[in-house]
Amino acid sequence: IAKTIKNAIRHMDFVARYGGEEFVVLLPETDAHGAYAVASNIFKAIDRLEIPHEKSLVAKHITISLGITVYRGEDDIDKDALLGIAD
């Protein structure tokens, strides 16, 4: 999954594992519209993998949920709050 996310983002973006099953993707110089486009690429790439999830009551294969938040530099907000908004 991590490799698929890395392949779905742009060269200037950065992906890292954040917690056991969570990832954070930093998208420099990107507005909400651009972040949505990158998130859509990630979502589609993971969906195409069709990794079986036999015990799920929701889907037959692994699915993901995504959250987006935008930080403009002048915003008075800390990283924990940003992650909370995206979550």
Short mmCIF file of C-alpha atoms in Angstrom, two decimals:
data_model
loop_
_atom_site.label_atom_id
_atom_site.label_comp_id
_atom_site.label_asym_id
_atom_site.label_seq_id
_atom_site.Cartn_x
_atom_site.Cartn_y
_atom_site.Cartn_z
CA ILE A 1 0.00 0.00 0.00
CA ALA A 2 2.81 2.41 0.89
CA LYS A 3 4.51 1.75 -2.44
CA THR A 4 1.24 2.30 -4.30
CA ILE A 5 0.67 5.61 -2.51
CA LYS A 6 4.22 6.70 -3.32
CA ASN A 7 3.66 5.84 -6.99
CA ALA A 8 0.35 7.77 -7.05
CA ILE A 9 1.75 11.08 -5.78
CA ARG A 10 3.81 13.73 -7.52
CA HIS A 11 7.61 13.93 -7.32
CA MET A 12 7.45 16.91 -4.94
CA ASP A 13 5.08 15.23 -2.47
CA PHE A 14 6.06 13.24 0.60
CA VAL A 15 4.39 10.17 2.12
CA ALA A 16 5.07 8.66 5.55
CA ARG A 17 3.45 6.07 7.79
CA TYR A 18 1.62 7.73 10.65
CA GLY A 19 0.47 5.13 13.14
CA GLY A 20 -0.23 1.49 12.41
CA GLU A 21 -2.57 1.75 9.44
CA GLU A 22 -2.41 5.45 8.69
CA PHE A 23 -0.31 7.48 6.30
CA VAL A 24 0.22 11.19 5.90
CA VAL A 25 0.94 12.74 2.52
CA LEU A 26 2.39 16.26 2.45
CA LEU A 27 1.55 18.21 -0.69
CA PRO A 28 3.63 21.41 -0.84
CA GLU A 29 2.28 24.36 -2.81
CA THR A 30 -1.10 22.63 -3.20
CA ASP A 31 -4.57 24.08 -2.70
CA ALA A 32 -7.68 22.09 -1.73
CA HIS A 33 -8.57 21.37 -5.37
CA GLY A 34 -5.08 19.98 -6.06
CA ALA A 35 -5.13 17.96 -2.83
CA TYR A 36 -8.45 16.43 -3.88
CA ALA A 37 -6.95 15.44 -7.24
CA VAL A 38 -3.97 13.74 -5.57
CA ALA A 39 -6.26 12.00 -3.06
CA SER A 40 -8.41 10.76 -5.93
CA ASN A 41 -5.32 9.31 -7.64
CA ILE A 42 -4.34 7.53 -4.43
CA PHE A 43 -7.86 6.18 -3.90
CA LYS A 44 -8.07 4.80 -7.44
CA ALA A 45 -4.59 3.24 -7.27
CA ILE A 46 -5.38 1.39 -4.01
CA ASP A 47 -8.76 0.27 -5.34
CA ARG A 48 -7.13 -1.20 -8.46
CA LEU A 49 -4.92 -3.42 -6.28
CA GLU A 50 -8.00 -5.41 -5.20
CA ILE A 51 -6.16 -6.81 -2.17
CA PRO A 52 -8.54 -9.38 -0.64
CA HIS A 53 -10.10 -8.54 2.72
CA GLU A 54 -12.02 -11.70 3.50
CA LYS A 55 -13.14 -10.75 7.01
CA SER A 56 -14.57 -7.36 6.06
CA LEU A 57 -18.31 -6.81 6.21
CA VAL A 58 -17.93 -3.72 4.01
CA ALA A 59 -15.98 -4.82 0.94
CA LYS A 60 -14.29 -7.89 -0.50
CA HIS A 61 -11.00 -6.04 -0.86
CA ILE A 62 -8.99 -3.44 1.03
CA THR A 63 -10.48 0.05 0.89
CA ILE A 64 -9.19 3.37 2.19
CA SER A 65 -10.65 6.55 3.55
CA LEU A 66 -8.98 9.89 2.96
CA GLY A 67 -9.07 13.26 4.65
CA ILE A 68 -7.74 16.59 3.43
CA THR A 69 -6.75 19.78 5.16
CA VAL A 70 -4.90 22.80 3.81
CA TYR A 71 -2.25 24.78 5.69
CA ARG A 72 -1.32 28.18 4.28
CA GLY A 73 1.66 29.04 6.51
CA GLU A 74 0.02 32.06 8.09
CA ASP A 75 -2.64 29.91 9.79
CA ASP A 76 -2.30 29.73 13.58
CA ILE A 77 -2.76 25.97 13.95
CA ASP A 78 -0.49 23.15 15.12
CA LYS A 79 0.24 19.83 13.45
CA ASP A 80 -2.02 17.85 15.80
CA ALA A 81 -4.97 20.07 14.95
CA LEU A 82 -4.24 19.74 11.21
CA LEU A 83 -4.16 15.96 11.50
CA GLY A 84 -7.39 16.05 13.50
CA ILE A 85 -9.13 18.04 10.78
CA ALA A 86 -7.97 15.62 8.09
CA ASP A 87 -9.00 12.65 10.22
#
